[in-house]
Short mmCIF file of C-alpha atoms and ligand atoms in Angstrom, two decimals:
data_model
loop_
_atom_site.label_atom_id
_atom_site.label_comp_id
_atom_site.label_asym_id
_atom_site.label_seq_id
_atom_site.Cartn_x
_atom_site.Cartn_y
_atom_site.Cartn_z
CA MET A 18 -15.68 43.88 -15.21
CA ALA A 19 -13.81 40.57 -15.45
CA GLU A 20 -15.81 37.74 -13.95
CA LYS A 21 -14.25 35.74 -11.16
CA GLN A 22 -12.79 32.50 -12.50
CA LEU A 23 -15.00 29.49 -11.83
CA ARG A 24 -13.43 26.88 -9.60
CA SER A 25 -14.46 23.52 -8.19
CA VAL A 26 -16.09 23.56 -4.77
CA ARG A 27 -13.59 23.61 -1.88
CA GLY A 28 -12.61 20.10 -0.85
CA MET A 29 -13.88 18.61 -4.12
CA ASN A 30 -11.23 17.86 -6.69
CA ASP A 31 -10.93 17.05 -10.35
CA LEU A 32 -9.12 13.85 -11.22
CA LEU A 33 -7.16 14.07 -14.44
CA PRO A 34 -5.00 11.73 -16.50
CA PRO A 35 -2.44 10.35 -15.87
CA ASP A 36 -3.49 10.21 -12.16
CA SER A 37 -6.85 8.77 -13.15
CA GLU A 38 -5.02 5.84 -14.75
CA THR A 39 -3.61 4.90 -11.34
CA TRP A 40 -7.10 5.10 -9.86
CA VAL A 41 -8.57 2.88 -12.57
CA PHE A 42 -5.75 0.41 -12.00
CA PHE A 43 -6.34 0.38 -8.24
CA GLU A 44 -10.10 0.00 -8.66
CA SER A 45 -9.67 -2.88 -11.10
CA LYS A 46 -7.36 -4.63 -8.61
CA CYS A 47 -10.07 -4.27 -5.95
CA ARG A 48 -12.74 -5.63 -8.30
CA GLU A 49 -10.54 -8.60 -9.17
CA GLN A 50 -9.76 -9.31 -5.53
CA PHE A 51 -13.31 -8.98 -4.18
CA SER A 52 -14.88 -11.05 -6.93
CA ALA A 53 -12.50 -13.89 -6.05
CA TYR A 54 -14.21 -13.92 -2.62
CA GLY A 55 -17.74 -13.90 -4.06
CA TYR A 56 -18.55 -10.19 -3.76
CA GLY A 57 -20.67 -8.60 -6.51
CA GLU A 58 -20.89 -4.91 -7.28
CA ILE A 59 -23.74 -2.77 -5.97
CA ARG A 60 -24.46 0.80 -7.07
CA THR A 61 -26.88 2.88 -5.05
CA PRO A 62 -28.05 6.48 -5.49
CA ILE A 63 -25.89 9.28 -4.13
CA LEU A 64 -28.98 10.93 -2.64
CA GLU A 65 -30.90 9.20 0.13
CA THR A 66 -33.51 10.42 2.56
CA THR A 67 -31.80 12.12 5.48
CA SER A 68 -33.42 9.88 8.08
CA LEU A 69 -31.54 6.85 6.69
CA PHE A 70 -28.23 8.28 7.87
CA ALA A 71 -29.59 9.88 11.03
CA ARG A 72 -31.00 6.52 12.13
CA GLY A 73 -28.23 4.42 10.62
CA ILE A 74 -25.02 6.20 11.57
CA GLY A 75 -26.25 7.82 14.79
CA ASP A 76 -27.40 11.36 15.65
CA ASP A 77 -24.50 11.85 17.99
CA THR A 78 -21.72 11.13 15.54
CA ASP A 79 -19.69 13.93 13.92
CA ILE A 80 -20.83 12.72 10.52
CA VAL A 81 -24.53 13.19 11.22
CA SER A 82 -24.34 16.18 13.55
CA LYS A 83 -21.83 18.30 11.60
CA GLU A 84 -20.75 16.91 8.29
CA MET A 85 -23.70 15.99 6.10
CA TYR A 86 -24.67 17.77 2.88
CA THR A 87 -28.39 17.96 3.59
CA PHE A 88 -30.96 20.03 1.73
CA PRO A 89 -34.67 20.03 0.91
CA ASP A 90 -35.71 18.96 -2.59
CA ARG A 91 -38.34 20.94 -4.52
CA LYS A 92 -41.14 19.33 -2.55
CA GLY A 93 -39.44 20.09 0.76
CA ARG A 94 -38.29 16.52 1.49
CA SER A 95 -34.96 16.38 3.30
CA LEU A 96 -32.28 14.64 1.22
CA THR A 97 -28.65 13.93 2.01
CA MET A 98 -25.67 13.20 -0.19
CA ARG A 99 -24.38 9.92 1.17
CA PRO A 100 -21.50 10.39 3.64
CA GLU A 101 -20.81 6.62 3.49
CA MET A 102 -22.46 3.60 1.92
CA THR A 103 -23.12 1.03 4.63
CA ALA A 104 -26.49 2.58 5.48
CA SER A 105 -27.42 2.70 1.78
CA CYS A 106 -26.49 -0.98 1.39
CA VAL A 107 -28.63 -1.92 4.38
CA ARG A 108 -31.53 0.09 2.96
CA SER A 109 -31.13 -1.72 -0.35
CA TYR A 110 -30.80 -5.14 1.34
CA ILE A 111 -34.08 -4.56 3.15
CA GLN A 112 -35.88 -2.95 0.19
CA HIS A 113 -35.13 -5.94 -2.07
CA ALA A 114 -35.96 -8.49 0.67
CA LEU A 115 -32.67 -10.24 0.04
CA HIS A 116 -32.87 -12.30 3.20
CA LYS A 117 -35.64 -14.27 1.46
CA LYS A 118 -33.66 -14.77 -1.72
CA GLN A 119 -30.26 -15.94 -0.54
CA PRO A 120 -28.69 -16.94 2.79
CA VAL A 121 -25.66 -14.72 2.32
CA THR A 122 -25.37 -11.46 0.38
CA ARG A 123 -21.93 -10.04 -0.42
CA TRP A 124 -21.46 -6.70 -2.11
CA TYR A 125 -18.68 -4.34 -3.01
CA TYR A 126 -18.99 -0.73 -4.12
CA ILE A 127 -16.87 2.05 -5.52
CA GLY A 128 -17.99 5.66 -5.52
CA PRO A 129 -17.93 9.20 -4.17
CA MET A 130 -18.97 10.06 -0.60
CA PHE A 131 -19.58 13.55 0.82
CA ARG A 132 -18.66 14.96 4.21
CA TYR A 133 -18.31 18.58 5.20
CA GLU A 134 -14.99 18.08 7.00
CA ARG A 135 -12.03 20.31 7.72
CA MET A 136 -9.65 19.76 4.86
CA GLN A 137 -6.19 18.26 5.12
CA THR A 138 -3.94 16.06 3.06
CA GLY A 139 -5.94 12.85 2.68
CA ARG A 140 -9.19 14.43 3.85
CA TYR A 141 -11.64 15.93 1.39
CA ARG A 142 -15.32 16.88 1.17
CA GLN A 143 -15.94 14.70 -1.83
CA PHE A 144 -13.83 11.57 -1.52
CA TYR A 145 -14.01 8.10 -2.98
CA GLN A 146 -14.46 4.86 -1.15
CA VAL A 147 -14.19 1.24 -2.12
CA GLY A 148 -16.11 -0.87 0.35
CA VAL A 149 -17.56 -4.31 0.98
CA GLU A 150 -20.52 -5.54 3.01
CA ALA A 151 -21.53 -9.11 3.83
CA PHE A 152 -25.01 -9.90 5.19
CA GLY A 153 -26.12 -13.12 6.84
CA VAL A 154 -22.93 -14.44 8.45
CA ALA A 155 -22.42 -14.18 12.21
CA GLU A 156 -19.27 -16.35 12.41
CA PRO A 157 -15.92 -14.70 13.14
CA SER A 158 -14.26 -16.38 10.15
CA ILE A 159 -15.80 -13.81 7.79
CA ASP A 160 -14.58 -10.85 9.88
CA ALA A 161 -11.06 -12.24 9.56
CA GLU A 162 -11.51 -13.13 5.89
CA GLN A 163 -12.52 -9.57 5.02
CA ILE A 164 -9.49 -8.17 6.81
CA ALA A 165 -7.21 -10.67 5.06
CA MET A 166 -8.83 -9.92 1.70
CA ILE A 167 -7.85 -6.25 1.81
CA TYR A 168 -4.59 -6.75 3.71
CA GLU A 169 -3.31 -9.16 1.06
CA LEU A 170 -4.31 -6.86 -1.76
CA TYR A 171 -2.43 -3.94 -0.19
CA ASN A 172 0.56 -6.19 0.35
CA GLU A 173 0.47 -7.35 -3.24
CA LEU A 174 0.34 -3.72 -4.39
CA GLY A 175 3.49 -3.02 -2.42
CA ILE A 176 1.95 -1.04 0.44
CA GLU A 177 4.20 -2.42 3.13
CA GLU A 178 4.11 0.14 5.88
CA MET A 179 0.79 -0.63 7.55
CA ASP A 180 -0.63 -1.88 10.85
CA VAL A 181 -3.79 -3.90 11.29
CA VAL A 182 -5.49 -2.80 14.52
CA ILE A 183 -8.54 -4.61 15.88
CA ASN A 184 -10.89 -4.35 18.83
CA SER A 185 -14.33 -5.44 19.91
CA VAL A 186 -16.88 -2.82 20.96
CA GLY A 187 -19.21 -5.53 22.27
CA GLY A 188 -22.77 -6.38 21.40
CA PRO A 189 -26.00 -4.84 22.66
CA ASP A 190 -25.82 -7.11 25.72
CA ASP A 191 -22.40 -5.88 26.83
CA ARG A 192 -22.93 -2.20 26.15
CA PRO A 193 -25.10 -1.14 29.13
CA ALA A 194 -22.57 -2.33 31.72
CA TYR A 195 -19.71 -0.73 29.86
CA ARG A 196 -21.65 2.51 29.36
CA ASP A 197 -22.23 2.67 33.11
CA ALA A 198 -18.55 2.06 33.85
CA LEU A 199 -17.57 4.74 31.36
CA ARG A 200 -20.04 7.25 32.80
CA ALA A 201 -18.70 6.62 36.29
CA PHE A 202 -15.19 7.30 34.98
CA LEU A 203 -16.15 10.43 32.98
CA GLU A 204 -18.50 12.11 35.46
CA PRO A 205 -15.77 13.47 37.80
CA MET A 206 -13.97 15.11 34.85
CA ARG A 207 -17.12 16.46 33.15
CA ALA A 208 -16.16 20.14 33.51
CA GLU A 209 -12.78 19.56 31.84
CA LEU A 210 -14.25 17.95 28.72
CA CYS A 211 -15.41 19.81 25.59
CA GLY A 212 -19.06 20.83 25.29
CA ASP A 213 -19.85 17.98 22.92
CA CYS A 214 -18.36 15.42 25.28
CA GLN A 215 -20.22 16.83 28.28
CA ARG A 216 -23.42 16.10 26.37
CA ARG A 217 -22.12 12.72 25.17
CA ILE A 218 -21.65 11.52 28.78
CA ASP A 219 -25.43 11.49 29.00
CA THR A 220 -26.36 10.49 25.47
CA ASN A 221 -23.61 8.18 24.25
CA PRO A 222 -20.47 7.99 26.40
CA LEU A 223 -18.62 5.73 23.93
CA ARG A 224 -18.44 8.69 21.57
CA VAL A 225 -16.20 10.49 24.11
CA LEU A 226 -13.50 7.89 23.36
CA ASP A 227 -13.56 9.02 19.72
CA CYS A 228 -13.38 12.79 20.40
CA LYS A 229 -10.69 14.56 18.37
CA VAL A 230 -10.19 17.44 20.87
CA PRO A 231 -6.67 16.96 22.32
CA THR A 232 -7.66 17.69 25.94
CA CYS A 233 -10.48 15.13 25.75
CA LYS A 234 -8.14 12.62 24.14
CA ALA A 235 -5.68 13.00 27.02
CA LYS A 236 -8.44 12.72 29.61
CA VAL A 237 -9.78 9.40 28.33
CA ALA A 238 -6.36 7.74 28.04
CA ASP A 239 -7.04 5.79 31.25
CA ALA A 240 -10.73 5.07 30.62
CA PRO A 241 -11.93 1.56 31.47
CA SER A 242 -11.45 -0.93 28.67
CA ILE A 243 -14.41 -2.34 26.79
CA LEU A 244 -12.60 -5.66 26.59
CA GLU A 245 -13.01 -6.09 30.35
CA HIS A 246 -16.76 -5.73 29.94
CA LEU A 247 -17.38 -8.17 27.12
CA SER A 248 -19.81 -11.03 27.69
CA GLU A 249 -18.48 -14.55 27.24
CA ALA A 250 -20.12 -14.81 23.80
CA SER A 251 -18.58 -11.53 22.63
CA MET A 252 -15.17 -12.53 23.98
CA ASN A 253 -15.35 -15.90 22.22
CA HIS A 254 -16.27 -14.18 18.99
CA PHE A 255 -13.39 -11.72 19.32
CA GLU A 256 -10.96 -14.54 20.10
CA GLY A 257 -12.31 -16.38 17.09
CA VAL A 258 -11.52 -13.41 14.87
CA GLN A 259 -7.97 -13.34 16.22
CA SER A 260 -7.35 -17.02 15.70
CA PHE A 261 -8.67 -16.86 12.12
CA LEU A 262 -6.42 -13.87 11.46
CA ARG A 263 -3.45 -15.94 12.64
CA GLU A 264 -4.61 -18.79 10.44
CA LEU A 265 -4.75 -16.39 7.49
CA GLY A 266 -1.30 -14.98 8.23
CA VAL A 267 -2.42 -11.43 8.98
CA PRO A 268 -0.26 -9.71 11.62
CA PHE A 269 -2.40 -7.50 13.91
CA ARG A 270 -2.49 -5.79 17.27
CA VAL A 271 -5.39 -5.25 19.65
CA ASP A 272 -6.17 -1.67 20.68
CA ALA A 273 -8.89 -1.55 23.34
CA LYS A 274 -9.39 2.19 22.63
CA LEU A 275 -10.43 1.73 19.00
CA VAL A 276 -14.13 2.66 18.81
CA ARG A 277 -14.68 4.16 15.31
CA GLY A 278 -16.75 7.20 14.40
CA LEU A 279 -20.05 5.51 13.56
CA ASP A 280 -22.58 4.20 16.05
CA TYR A 281 -23.68 1.05 14.25
CA TYR A 282 -20.77 -1.20 15.19
CA THR A 283 -21.29 -4.25 17.37
CA GLY A 284 -18.38 -6.59 18.12
CA THR A 285 -15.36 -6.53 15.84
CA VAL A 286 -13.98 -3.19 14.67
CA PHE A 287 -10.73 -2.74 12.79
CA GLU A 288 -8.55 -0.25 11.01
CA ILE A 289 -5.54 -0.57 8.75
CA ILE A 290 -3.24 2.34 9.47
CA ALA A 291 -0.41 3.56 7.26
CA THR A 292 2.80 3.75 9.27
CA GLY A 293 4.91 5.44 6.57
CA ASP A 294 5.08 9.22 6.21
CA LYS A 295 3.02 9.75 3.06
CA LEU A 296 -0.29 10.52 4.76
CA GLY A 297 0.42 12.64 7.82
CA THR A 298 -2.36 12.63 10.39
CA GLN A 299 -5.02 11.14 8.07
CA SER A 300 -3.39 7.76 8.18
CA THR A 301 -6.36 5.38 8.32
CA LEU A 302 -6.36 3.47 5.06
CA VAL A 303 -9.17 1.02 5.70
CA ALA A 304 -11.81 0.86 8.43
CA GLY A 305 -14.77 -1.30 9.24
CA GLY A 306 -16.33 -3.90 11.46
CA ARG A 307 -19.41 -5.81 12.41
CA TYR A 308 -22.88 -4.24 12.63
CA ASP A 309 -25.25 -7.02 13.67
CA THR A 310 -28.16 -4.77 14.71
CA LEU A 311 -28.29 -2.22 11.87
CA VAL A 312 -30.53 -4.18 9.51
CA GLU A 313 -33.11 -4.52 12.27
CA THR A 314 -32.70 -0.88 13.36
CA LEU A 315 -33.53 0.23 9.84
CA GLY A 316 -36.64 -1.97 9.68
CA GLY A 317 -35.40 -5.33 8.38
CA GLN A 318 -35.17 -8.82 9.87
CA PRO A 319 -32.38 -9.34 12.41
CA THR A 320 -29.36 -10.02 10.18
CA PRO A 321 -25.70 -10.21 11.15
CA ALA A 322 -23.45 -8.13 8.90
CA THR A 323 -19.89 -6.98 8.54
CA GLY A 324 -17.88 -4.81 6.17
CA PHE A 325 -15.25 -2.15 5.64
CA ALA A 326 -14.44 0.80 3.43
CA LEU A 327 -11.20 2.35 2.24
CA GLY A 328 -10.41 5.81 0.91
CA ILE A 329 -9.12 5.67 -2.66
CA GLU A 330 -7.20 8.99 -2.38
CA ARG A 331 -5.26 7.64 0.60
CA ALA A 332 -4.67 4.25 -1.01
CA VAL A 333 -3.29 5.82 -4.18
CA MET A 334 -1.05 8.18 -2.18
CA THR A 335 0.41 5.19 -0.39
CA LEU A 336 1.15 3.13 -3.50
CA PRO A 337 4.82 2.78 -4.38
CA GLU A 338 5.87 5.11 -7.21
CA SER A 339 6.77 2.15 -9.41
CA ILE A 340 3.07 1.25 -9.55
CA ALA A 341 1.98 4.65 -10.88
CA ALA A 342 4.87 4.56 -13.35
CA GLY A 343 3.98 1.04 -14.50
CA VAL A 344 0.30 1.85 -14.99
CA HIS A 345 0.87 4.32 -17.81
CA ARG A 346 0.54 2.57 -21.17
CA PRO A 347 2.88 3.99 -23.82
CA PRO A 348 1.69 3.89 -27.43
CA ASP A 349 2.62 0.76 -29.36
CA ALA A 350 3.33 3.06 -32.27
CA PHE A 351 3.16 6.69 -33.29
CA ILE A 352 2.39 7.36 -36.95
CA ALA A 353 4.32 10.30 -38.33
CA THR A 354 3.28 11.57 -41.76
CA ARG A 355 4.50 14.01 -44.38
CA GLY A 356 1.96 15.39 -46.84
CA GLU A 357 -1.79 15.25 -47.37
CA ALA A 358 -1.91 11.82 -49.06
CA ALA A 359 0.19 10.19 -46.34
CA LYS A 360 -2.05 11.69 -43.66
CA THR A 361 -5.16 10.30 -45.35
CA TYR A 362 -3.60 6.85 -45.55
CA ALA A 363 -2.38 7.09 -41.92
CA VAL A 364 -5.85 7.79 -40.54
CA GLY A 365 -7.08 4.52 -42.07
CA LEU A 366 -3.95 2.61 -41.05
CA ALA A 367 -4.27 3.74 -37.44
CA GLN A 368 -7.83 2.47 -37.36
CA ARG A 369 -6.86 -0.92 -38.82
CA LEU A 370 -4.06 -1.34 -36.27
CA ARG A 371 -6.28 -0.30 -33.35
CA ARG A 372 -8.75 -3.00 -34.37
CA LYS A 373 -5.93 -5.46 -33.62
CA GLY A 374 -5.77 -4.14 -30.07
CA LEU A 375 -2.79 -1.84 -30.52
CA TYR A 376 -2.51 1.66 -29.03
CA ILE A 377 -1.72 3.95 -31.96
CA GLU A 378 -1.05 7.69 -31.74
CA LEU A 379 -1.40 10.01 -34.69
CA ASP A 380 -0.70 13.70 -35.02
CA HIS A 381 -3.87 15.24 -36.36
CA ARG A 382 -2.49 18.77 -36.57
CA ASN A 383 -0.25 18.30 -39.63
CA ALA A 384 2.84 19.27 -37.65
CA GLY A 385 6.34 18.97 -39.11
CA MET A 386 8.25 15.65 -38.99
CA LYS A 387 10.60 16.89 -36.27
CA SER A 388 7.80 17.91 -33.97
CA GLN A 389 5.99 14.62 -34.56
CA PHE A 390 9.11 12.71 -33.50
CA LYS A 391 9.40 14.90 -30.42
CA ARG A 392 5.83 14.06 -29.50
CA ALA A 393 6.46 10.33 -30.04
CA ASP A 394 9.47 10.57 -27.71
CA LYS A 395 7.47 12.40 -25.07
CA LEU A 396 4.79 9.70 -25.15
CA ALA A 397 7.50 7.02 -25.00
CA ALA A 398 6.10 5.34 -28.12
CA ARG A 399 7.85 2.01 -28.79
CA TYR A 400 7.80 2.50 -32.57
CA VAL A 401 7.34 5.33 -35.03
CA ILE A 402 5.75 4.48 -38.34
CA VAL A 403 6.98 7.02 -40.90
CA ILE A 404 4.92 7.61 -44.03
CA GLY A 405 5.87 10.11 -46.73
CA ASP A 406 5.47 10.24 -50.53
CA ASP A 407 8.28 7.70 -51.09
CA GLU A 408 6.76 5.16 -48.79
CA LEU A 409 3.30 5.70 -50.25
CA ALA A 410 4.55 5.21 -53.78
CA ALA A 411 6.20 1.93 -52.77
CA ASN A 412 3.15 0.77 -50.80
CA GLU A 413 5.33 0.49 -47.72
CA VAL A 414 5.96 2.19 -44.40
CA ASN A 415 9.16 2.92 -42.55
CA LEU A 416 9.17 1.42 -39.06
CA ARG A 417 11.60 2.83 -36.52
CA ASN A 418 12.27 1.07 -33.24
CA MET A 419 12.64 3.94 -30.77
CA ASP A 420 14.87 1.92 -28.41
CA THR A 421 17.38 0.57 -30.90
CA ARG A 422 16.85 3.32 -33.55
CA GLU A 423 16.77 0.45 -36.06
CA GLU A 424 14.67 1.13 -39.19
CA THR A 425 12.87 -1.35 -41.45
CA ARG A 426 10.84 -0.86 -44.59
CA LEU A 427 7.83 -3.13 -44.79
CA ALA A 428 4.37 -3.53 -46.28
CA GLU A 429 1.29 -2.90 -44.13
CA ALA A 430 0.62 -6.64 -43.98
CA GLY A 431 3.77 -7.15 -41.92
CA LEU A 432 3.14 -4.30 -39.48
CA VAL A 433 1.00 -6.00 -36.87
CA GLU A 434 3.50 -8.81 -36.50
CA ALA A 435 6.40 -6.39 -36.27
CA LEU A 436 4.64 -4.32 -33.61
CA ALA A 437 3.61 -7.34 -31.55
P1 HAM H 515 -15.12 5.52 7.80
O1 HAM H 515 -14.10 5.22 8.83
O2 HAM H 515 -15.95 6.71 8.03
O3 HAM H 515 -16.02 4.23 7.68
O4 HAM H 515 -14.43 5.66 6.39
C1 HAM H 515 -13.66 4.62 5.84
C2 HAM H 515 -12.42 5.16 5.13
O5 HAM H 515 -12.80 6.15 4.17
C3 HAM H 515 -11.45 5.90 6.03
O6 HAM H 515 -10.61 5.00 6.70
C4 HAM H 515 -10.69 6.73 5.02
O7 HAM H 515 -9.71 5.94 4.36
C5 HAM H 515 -11.77 7.12 4.05
N1 HAM H 515 -12.31 8.46 4.38
C6 HAM H 515 -13.24 8.78 5.29
N2 HAM H 515 -13.48 10.11 5.30
C7 HAM H 515 -12.67 10.65 4.37
C8 HAM H 515 -12.45 11.98 3.88
N3 HAM H 515 -13.13 13.03 4.36
N4 HAM H 515 -11.53 12.17 2.91
C9 HAM H 515 -10.84 11.11 2.40
N5 HAM H 515 -11.01 9.84 2.81
C10 HAM H 515 -11.91 9.60 3.79
C11 HAM H 515 -17.10 4.11 6.86
O8 HAM H 515 -17.37 4.91 5.99
C12 HAM H 515 -17.88 2.83 7.05
N6 HAM H 515 -19.03 2.85 6.13
C13 HAM H 515 -17.00 1.63 6.81
C14 HAM H 515 -17.74 0.33 6.94
C15 HAM H 515 -18.26 -0.40 5.94
N7 HAM H 515 -18.06 -0.27 8.07
C16 HAM H 515 -18.75 -1.37 7.81
N8 HAM H 515 -18.89 -1.46 6.52
#
């Protein structure tokens, strides 16, 4: 019986060239940008103990309650494939006692995250994030600087159709009053909310504002605004963020309903939303905010912190086509050979040219001249170097410019210059 064909796990995709070239380009742009702001790369394990995320992200969130890839290892310890990296960064920050080593720690990361979500365009079960985290700064200037850092990069890459949306979800001091106000608003409509939200009224009413069920969404449209319940300190901080954003030239709007899907946020939250039509409903490109209590919650010293993450799949989908087209590097030259001796010489020549930094293609399969030229055309090679018995005997090669069709005979010594 024929075996069923093996396939990748649903929601987890292969990334192949030439698409991977666009990813590498995008990632290198992020690296360049973040390092100009003093962020260094951190890599953490994909597996963490489950309690890190349960305590870090919040038991009541969709991520922890429904979406984690959690399993026991061979000794029965519960492990989870990271659904995000902020909690891992905090764990690492505490584990390495970084508060003792430097006043401010700034990291960026690039890597796969795992969430058992319902799949859609722009939503996968293994997806890639680029993110940043800054520890040790409470001032609103860094919230605004992080937003500007990614906004400017997206602008530079030609992603023009986007909105920056910000809000403040208040600090631990503002929350209790707001929670009470929200409960008072939600209680009368309890029976009309989904089962999860009925429970959330008691456990964590802010989560109701983030419910994806359409009837719940409609119900909370008139919920009291968190902004009316901010303490003076929180309000000053939020106003500070806004005035720094103006200073940095980032256009934004305030949305008092923006709460985000993770429990650790305190104060500033933000999202950058794609307003074009490339992403459909999964239009959040970048999301993040301040989490001033998480380090302490996970066992460290009280440390203010703020960060964001972006989905690489969504970013790449939003890039203008000219970027993807421009990323592909055509060969500087394709070497086409006729005969065994020419092939042997060509293998060495290709190597010598590559040592000069050139991209050289070579047909290893001893195909005919015509098919080698076809291949060179397909790859958009700038030049074809033709080597046959004649050329070999004369110690020369024939160089054809594929744009102008002009041909020149020259010795190997002149090749590098001609190709450059
Ligand atoms: P998040 O909103 O869960 O935040 O994810 C951030 C971004 O990752 C989203 O805006 C989206 O672009 C992308 N993303 C999330 N889930 C998926 C998915 N299933 N498929 C494709 N892309 C997805 C966080 O993860 C926080 N750790 C952000 C943060 C960092 N806050 C502070 N520091």
